[in-house]
């Protein structure tokens, strides 16, 4: 249902600033591959040094280079007349959505809202002429508590700077969503490929996530009354949804309702702090918040994803908390 809405040009607010065309590859009456060709006017706005970048996404293909080449050629033929000279992906539709090709970490199942693909996809993409643009690292927790000394140091720093935390208030859900918008735009503004979500996109995602939100797993950091950081984690409902391979609605709802209490995994979707407050221990405090409340609710494992390979500060911080890289997603690009 979510993917149907995602692809719908009338219901997905991405199409207020982007275009896409969808292609299927058929052989002998059977579908053997798919791809989307994507343009995004906001990419050029926020990355004027890259005015001619387009994207591919929703890539699926049988293990046949001829099919893959035909799909990439179709996408390129659609993108070229629109001024695109560099194709980047997979991004379905942008880095704010599912993105990256799994190139390492095939032995464990995907966490919710993250991609997963067969090993041979890497060969299909690279033989089609794509090269690495950026790796995205997925981290997993290696314990059930944050290092006490690190957390205590972060708390002392927070006290010194007057930083406080609170969880999501479901009675004022939409007011909290409004607060998220500016932090999301500012905290990630210097990240490679980042494009702030529009108000419509934030509201669209909030509506999609609201049914699965656990308020204790969302935390806001304040300096006085100013929101300076946030972290969002959700239960990894893939644990129960994987029991519904047919994708049928009623069956899926039944599994979700009867098995949701058995979920012991989390995915930390996002964690960010405004630049001027990044050396105040706020990030460690927010991870500790999710850890403590998650453990109280019965969660035993978490994935924090994804983090850019060149984001040294975030990587160093999360590794000091005891997380380790266990999957790698890759964004590719190719000059047309």
Tab-separated table of C-alpha atoms in Angstrom:
chain	number	residue	atom	x	y	z
A	1	UNK	CA	0.000	0.000	0.000
A	2	UNK	CA	2.820	2.397	0.855
A	3	UNK	CA	4.613	1.691	-2.422
A	4	UNK	CA	1.408	2.206	-4.404
A	5	UNK	CA	1.040	5.629	-2.782
A	6	UNK	CA	4.732	6.367	-3.321
A	7	UNK	CA	4.430	5.761	-7.064
A	8	UNK	CA	1.190	7.736	-7.404
A	9	UNK	CA	1.929	11.061	-9.110
A	10	UNK	CA	-1.183	12.638	-7.583
A	11	UNK	CA	-0.670	11.536	-3.985
A	12	UNK	CA	3.112	11.671	-3.534
A	13	UNK	CA	4.221	15.283	-2.873
A	14	UNK	CA	7.609	14.498	-4.453
A	15	UNK	CA	5.917	15.178	-7.789
A	16	UNK	CA	5.369	18.800	-6.815
A	17	UNK	CA	9.065	19.316	-7.629
A	18	UNK	CA	10.083	16.143	-9.465
A	19	UNK	CA	9.273	13.986	-12.455
A	20	UNK	CA	9.617	10.268	-13.073
A	21	UNK	CA	8.914	7.704	-15.734
A	22	UNK	CA	8.525	3.996	-15.040
A	23	UNK	CA	9.796	1.239	-17.325
A	24	UNK	CA	9.224	-2.527	-17.354
A	25	UNK	CA	11.361	-5.022	-19.241
A	26	UNK	CA	9.426	-7.942	-20.725
A	27	UNK	CA	10.560	-11.155	-22.327
A	28	UNK	CA	8.166	-13.742	-23.692
A	29	UNK	CA	5.235	-12.043	-21.987
A	30	UNK	CA	6.879	-12.100	-18.552
A	31	UNK	CA	8.186	-9.063	-16.678
A	32	UNK	CA	11.926	-9.525	-16.068
A	33	UNK	CA	12.936	-6.090	-14.777
A	34	UNK	CA	11.877	-2.580	-13.819
A	35	UNK	CA	13.404	0.866	-13.337
A	36	UNK	CA	12.332	4.457	-12.727
A	37	UNK	CA	14.039	7.466	-14.303
A	38	UNK	CA	13.830	10.499	-12.008
A	39	UNK	CA	14.497	14.234	-12.092
A	40	UNK	CA	14.345	16.479	-9.032
A	41	UNK	CA	14.428	20.256	-9.439
A	42	UNK	CA	15.337	20.689	-5.759
A	43	UNK	CA	18.650	18.881	-6.273
A	44	UNK	CA	19.920	21.670	-8.533
A	45	UNK	CA	18.552	24.281	-6.116
A	46	UNK	CA	20.442	22.915	-3.110
A	47	UNK	CA	23.429	21.617	-5.085
A	48	UNK	CA	24.042	24.247	-7.777
A	49	UNK	CA	27.453	22.714	-8.438
A	50	UNK	CA	25.572	19.684	-9.827
A	51	UNK	CA	22.863	21.156	-12.072
A	52	UNK	CA	22.701	18.175	-14.433
A	53	UNK	CA	22.191	15.240	-12.036
A	54	UNK	CA	19.265	12.848	-12.482
A	55	UNK	CA	18.463	9.590	-10.753
A	56	UNK	CA	17.362	6.019	-11.217
A	57	UNK	CA	15.414	4.025	-8.665
A	58	UNK	CA	13.058	1.095	-8.019
A	59	UNK	CA	15.561	-1.095	-9.866
A	60	UNK	CA	14.811	-4.822	-9.949
A	61	UNK	CA	16.150	-7.263	-12.507
A	62	UNK	CA	16.737	-10.906	-13.287
A	63	UNK	CA	20.378	-12.003	-13.470
A	64	UNK	CA	20.829	-11.012	-17.105
A	65	UNK	CA	23.100	-8.160	-18.198
A	66	UNK	CA	21.158	-7.690	-21.432
A	67	UNK	CA	18.001	-6.905	-19.467
A	68	UNK	CA	19.828	-4.577	-17.074
A	69	UNK	CA	21.492	-2.711	-19.950
A	70	UNK	CA	18.127	-2.244	-21.649
A	71	UNK	CA	16.615	-0.821	-18.466
A	72	UNK	CA	19.472	1.641	-17.905
A	73	UNK	CA	19.358	2.640	-21.588
A	74	UNK	CA	15.622	3.366	-21.350
A	75	UNK	CA	16.158	5.486	-18.239
A	76	UNK	CA	19.045	7.353	-19.896
A	77	UNK	CA	17.055	8.023	-23.052
A	78	UNK	CA	14.291	9.597	-20.957
A	79	UNK	CA	16.691	11.640	-18.787
A	80	UNK	CA	19.002	12.984	-21.509
A	81	UNK	CA	16.479	15.326	-23.204
A	82	UNK	CA	15.730	16.770	-19.751
A	83	UNK	CA	19.276	18.064	-19.404
A	84	UNK	CA	20.628	15.191	-17.311
A	85	UNK	CA	24.270	14.319	-17.871
A	86	UNK	CA	24.993	12.344	-14.699
A	87	UNK	CA	22.714	9.536	-13.488
A	88	UNK	CA	22.885	8.615	-9.812
A	89	UNK	CA	21.163	5.899	-7.810
A	90	UNK	CA	19.438	3.842	-6.758
A	91	UNK	CA	17.276	6.447	-5.043
A	92	UNK	CA	13.560	5.777	-4.892
A	93	UNK	CA	12.856	8.721	-5.346
A	94	UNK	CA	15.538	10.595	-3.401
A	95	UNK	CA	17.959	10.163	-0.509
A	96	UNK	CA	14.988	10.947	1.745
A	97	UNK	CA	13.430	7.669	0.591
A	98	UNK	CA	14.816	4.145	0.264
A	99	UNK	CA	18.172	4.442	-1.438
A	100	UNK	CA	21.406	2.609	-2.050
A	101	UNK	CA	22.316	-0.789	-3.413
A	102	UNK	CA	23.274	-3.415	-0.844
A	103	UNK	CA	26.899	-4.425	-1.522
A	104	UNK	CA	27.847	-5.925	1.845
A	105	UNK	CA	25.819	-7.572	4.616
A	106	UNK	CA	23.639	-10.056	2.758
A	107	UNK	CA	23.488	-12.587	5.602
A	108	UNK	CA	20.966	-10.691	7.744
A	109	UNK	CA	17.444	-9.543	6.848
A	110	UNK	CA	16.702	-5.923	5.982
A	111	UNK	CA	15.468	-3.547	8.661
A	112	UNK	CA	12.239	-1.708	7.961
A	113	UNK	CA	12.326	0.945	5.210
A	114	UNK	CA	15.782	-0.120	4.036
A	115	UNK	CA	16.530	-1.829	0.700
A	116	UNK	CA	17.766	-5.365	0.193
A	117	UNK	CA	18.800	-6.995	-3.072
A	118	UNK	CA	20.542	-10.086	-4.452
A	119	UNK	CA	24.339	-10.080	-4.645
A	120	UNK	CA	24.379	-10.125	-8.439
A	121	UNK	CA	22.822	-6.638	-8.657
A	122	UNK	CA	26.228	-5.108	-7.974
A	123	UNK	CA	27.675	-6.781	-11.071
A	124	UNK	CA	24.707	-5.728	-13.212
A	125	UNK	CA	25.095	-2.092	-12.191
A	126	UNK	CA	28.879	-1.945	-12.498
A	127	UNK	CA	28.977	-3.748	-15.865
A	128	UNK	CA	26.487	-1.147	-17.100
A	129	UNK	CA	29.185	1.483	-16.493
A	130	UNK	CA	28.224	2.829	-13.083
A	131	UNK	CA	30.907	3.644	-10.513
A	132	UNK	CA	30.744	4.297	-6.791
A	133	UNK	CA	29.633	7.788	-5.776
A	134	UNK	CA	29.165	7.275	-2.023
A	135	UNK	CA	28.767	4.474	0.509
A	136	UNK	CA	26.106	4.555	3.202
A	137	UNK	CA	26.863	2.585	6.371
A	138	UNK	CA	24.298	0.743	8.464
A	139	UNK	CA	25.326	0.190	12.074
A	140	UNK	CA	24.093	-2.387	14.560
A	141	UNK	CA	24.206	-2.263	18.338
A	142	UNK	CA	26.569	-4.689	20.056
A	143	UNK	CA	25.114	-4.381	23.550
A	144	UNK	CA	21.956	-3.495	25.401
A	145	UNK	CA	23.237	-0.384	27.196
A	146	UNK	CA	25.167	2.713	26.235
A	147	UNK	CA	28.672	2.918	27.789
A	148	UNK	CA	28.023	4.391	31.270
A	149	UNK	CA	31.137	6.612	31.361
A	150	UNK	CA	30.304	8.118	27.968
A	151	UNK	CA	26.696	8.786	28.948
A	152	UNK	CA	27.703	10.318	32.280
A	153	UNK	CA	30.143	12.625	30.497
A	154	UNK	CA	27.422	13.605	28.028
A	155	UNK	CA	25.038	14.375	30.876
A	156	UNK	CA	27.560	16.657	32.529
A	157	UNK	CA	28.076	18.452	29.221
A	158	UNK	CA	24.316	18.796	28.756
A	159	UNK	CA	23.915	20.224	32.252
A	160	UNK	CA	26.643	22.752	31.507
A	161	UNK	CA	24.924	23.874	28.306
A	162	UNK	CA	21.379	23.678	29.721
A	163	UNK	CA	20.154	20.969	27.340
A	164	UNK	CA	17.011	18.969	28.150
A	165	UNK	CA	15.248	16.038	26.479
A	166	UNK	CA	11.636	14.996	26.080
A	167	UNK	CA	9.760	12.360	24.146
A	168	UNK	CA	7.053	12.635	21.501
A	169	UNK	CA	3.709	13.915	22.771
A	170	UNK	CA	1.063	12.037	20.771
A	171	UNK	CA	-1.613	14.448	21.996
A	172	UNK	CA	0.309	17.186	20.194
A	173	UNK	CA	1.678	15.030	17.372
A	174	UNK	CA	1.275	17.579	14.589
A	175	UNK	CA	2.784	20.390	16.639
A	176	UNK	CA	5.855	18.211	17.179
A	177	UNK	CA	5.966	17.413	13.458
A	178	UNK	CA	6.045	21.155	12.740
A	179	UNK	CA	9.074	21.489	15.023
A	180	UNK	CA	10.890	18.733	13.163
A	181	UNK	CA	10.874	20.509	9.794
A	182	UNK	CA	13.447	23.211	10.495
A	183	UNK	CA	15.773	20.928	12.439
A	184	UNK	CA	15.759	18.392	9.616
A	185	UNK	CA	16.602	21.104	7.088
A	186	UNK	CA	19.387	22.676	9.184
A	187	UNK	CA	21.004	19.670	10.877
A	188	UNK	CA	21.699	17.868	7.591
A	189	UNK	CA	22.284	20.882	5.327
A	190	UNK	CA	25.983	20.153	4.636
A	191	UNK	CA	25.575	16.430	4.060
A	192	UNK	CA	26.412	15.024	0.645
A	193	UNK	CA	23.306	14.828	-1.517
A	194	UNK	CA	20.968	16.160	1.173
A	195	UNK	CA	17.787	17.878	0.039
A	196	UNK	CA	15.477	19.271	2.737
A	197	UNK	CA	12.019	17.759	2.657
A	198	UNK	CA	9.233	20.134	1.715
A	199	UNK	CA	6.435	20.800	4.191
A	200	UNK	CA	4.168	18.559	2.132
A	201	UNK	CA	6.739	15.732	2.164
A	202	UNK	CA	7.215	16.004	5.931
A	203	UNK	CA	3.454	15.821	6.477
A	204	UNK	CA	3.171	12.905	4.041
A	205	UNK	CA	5.875	10.922	5.853
A	206	UNK	CA	4.422	11.785	9.258
A	207	UNK	CA	1.035	10.413	8.201
A	208	UNK	CA	2.688	7.199	7.017
A	209	UNK	CA	4.705	6.763	10.233
A	210	UNK	CA	2.065	7.823	12.768
A	211	UNK	CA	0.403	4.361	12.988
A	212	UNK	CA	3.737	2.710	13.894
A	213	UNK	CA	5.172	5.422	16.128
A	214	UNK	CA	6.153	4.436	19.662
A	215	UNK	CA	6.295	7.848	21.381
A	216	UNK	CA	8.983	6.787	23.862
A	217	UNK	CA	11.314	6.030	20.938
A	218	UNK	CA	11.227	9.574	19.560
A	219	UNK	CA	13.244	12.147	21.471
A	220	UNK	CA	13.688	15.907	21.133
A	221	UNK	CA	16.599	17.913	22.533
A	222	UNK	CA	16.107	21.525	23.627
A	223	UNK	CA	18.334	24.425	24.562
A	224	UNK	CA	15.857	26.431	26.575
A	225	UNK	CA	12.807	26.518	24.290
A	226	UNK	CA	14.821	26.043	21.066
A	227	UNK	CA	14.668	22.601	19.457
A	228	UNK	CA	18.282	21.727	18.664
A	229	UNK	CA	18.162	18.006	17.871
A	230	UNK	CA	15.982	14.961	17.404
A	231	UNK	CA	16.181	11.204	17.043
A	232	UNK	CA	13.509	8.899	15.654
A	233	UNK	CA	13.407	5.126	16.080
A	234	UNK	CA	10.632	2.739	15.089
A	235	UNK	CA	10.081	-0.971	15.702
A	236	UNK	CA	11.402	-3.181	12.921
A	237	UNK	CA	8.037	-4.493	11.754
A	238	UNK	CA	9.782	-6.382	8.945
A	239	UNK	CA	10.104	-9.099	11.600
A	240	UNK	CA	6.363	-9.734	11.334
A	241	UNK	CA	5.696	-8.544	7.781
A	242	UNK	CA	8.109	-11.132	6.382
A	243	UNK	CA	5.533	-13.754	7.431
A	244	UNK	CA	3.213	-12.270	4.788
A	245	UNK	CA	5.102	-12.803	1.520
A	246	UNK	CA	1.904	-12.527	-0.524
A	247	UNK	CA	1.501	-8.893	0.545
A	248	UNK	CA	-2.212	-9.365	1.198
A	249	UNK	CA	-3.714	-6.637	3.355
A	250	UNK	CA	-5.871	-8.728	5.694
A	251	UNK	CA	-3.139	-11.325	6.224
A	252	UNK	CA	-0.588	-8.598	6.834
A	253	UNK	CA	-2.782	-6.834	9.394
A	254	UNK	CA	-3.415	-10.133	11.180
A	255	UNK	CA	0.315	-10.855	11.443
A	256	UNK	CA	0.982	-7.286	12.587
A	257	UNK	CA	-1.658	-7.373	15.304
A	258	UNK	CA	-0.837	-10.872	16.580
A	259	UNK	CA	2.975	-10.731	16.348
A	260	UNK	CA	3.870	-7.058	16.970
A	261	UNK	CA	4.681	-7.718	20.631
A	262	UNK	CA	7.290	-10.254	19.528
A	263	UNK	CA	9.345	-7.550	17.751
A	264	UNK	CA	12.638	-7.046	19.585
A	265	UNK	CA	14.432	-4.988	16.928
A	266	UNK	CA	14.505	-1.244	16.299
A	267	UNK	CA	15.691	0.940	13.487
A	268	UNK	CA	16.976	4.388	14.385
A	269	UNK	CA	15.791	6.229	11.278
A	270	UNK	CA	17.444	9.532	11.952
A	271	UNK	CA	19.439	11.433	14.530
A	272	UNK	CA	20.625	14.987	14.077
A	273	UNK	CA	21.863	17.963	16.077
A	274	UNK	CA	22.205	21.553	14.917
A	275	UNK	CA	25.794	22.348	14.001
A	276	UNK	CA	26.389	24.820	16.841
A	277	UNK	CA	25.437	22.189	19.467
A	278	UNK	CA	27.296	19.137	18.130
A	279	UNK	CA	29.995	19.067	20.818
A	280	UNK	CA	27.608	19.185	23.745
A	281	UNK	CA	26.965	15.442	24.229
A	282	UNK	CA	23.440	15.801	22.842
A	283	UNK	CA	23.793	12.930	20.372
A	284	UNK	CA	24.951	10.492	23.075
A	285	UNK	CA	22.108	11.577	25.348
A	286	UNK	CA	19.517	10.911	22.637
A	287	UNK	CA	20.956	7.471	21.891
A	288	UNK	CA	20.896	6.736	25.617
A	289	UNK	CA	17.254	7.833	25.742
A	290	UNK	CA	16.293	5.386	22.984
A	291	UNK	CA	18.386	2.651	24.609
A	292	UNK	CA	16.797	3.042	28.055
A	293	UNK	CA	13.218	3.379	26.843
A	294	UNK	CA	13.703	0.668	24.239
A	295	UNK	CA	15.021	-1.793	26.813
A	296	UNK	CA	12.114	-0.990	29.135
A	297	UNK	CA	9.727	-1.823	26.282
A	298	UNK	CA	11.521	-5.109	25.525
A	299	UNK	CA	13.682	-4.192	22.515
A	300	UNK	CA	17.092	-5.872	22.443
A	301	UNK	CA	18.776	-4.807	19.181
A	302	UNK	CA	18.933	-1.702	17.013
A	303	UNK	CA	20.100	-0.692	13.580
A	304	UNK	CA	21.181	2.937	13.156
A	305	UNK	CA	21.099	3.766	9.488
A	306	UNK	CA	22.280	5.128	7.364
A	307	UNK	CA	25.410	7.265	7.870
A	308	UNK	CA	27.501	8.674	5.026
A	309	UNK	CA	30.984	7.191	4.792
A	310	UNK	CA	32.477	10.719	4.853
A	311	UNK	CA	30.545	11.792	7.971
A	312	UNK	CA	33.487	11.226	10.306
A	313	UNK	CA	31.953	13.017	13.293
A	314	UNK	CA	28.767	10.955	13.300
A	315	UNK	CA	30.650	7.712	12.632
A	316	UNK	CA	33.148	8.331	15.432
A	317	UNK	CA	30.364	9.182	17.843
A	318	UNK	CA	28.262	6.112	17.170
A	319	UNK	CA	31.275	3.797	17.217
A	320	UNK	CA	32.238	5.148	20.649
A	321	UNK	CA	28.744	4.114	21.754
A	322	UNK	CA	29.496	0.530	20.764
A	323	UNK	CA	27.848	0.286	17.350
A	324	UNK	CA	29.594	-1.422	14.425
A	325	UNK	CA	29.105	-1.357	10.653
A	326	UNK	CA	27.306	-4.489	9.502
A	327	UNK	CA	25.827	-3.490	6.134
A	328	UNK	CA	26.939	-1.193	3.329
A	329	UNK	CA	24.636	0.475	0.829
A	330	UNK	CA	26.154	2.149	-2.209
A	331	UNK	CA	25.046	5.050	-4.401
A	332	UNK	CA	26.359	4.747	-7.952
A	333	UNK	CA	26.657	7.240	-10.741
A	334	UNK	CA	27.364	7.281	-14.460
A	335	UNK	CA	27.977	9.991	-17.013
A	336	UNK	CA	25.597	9.724	-19.953
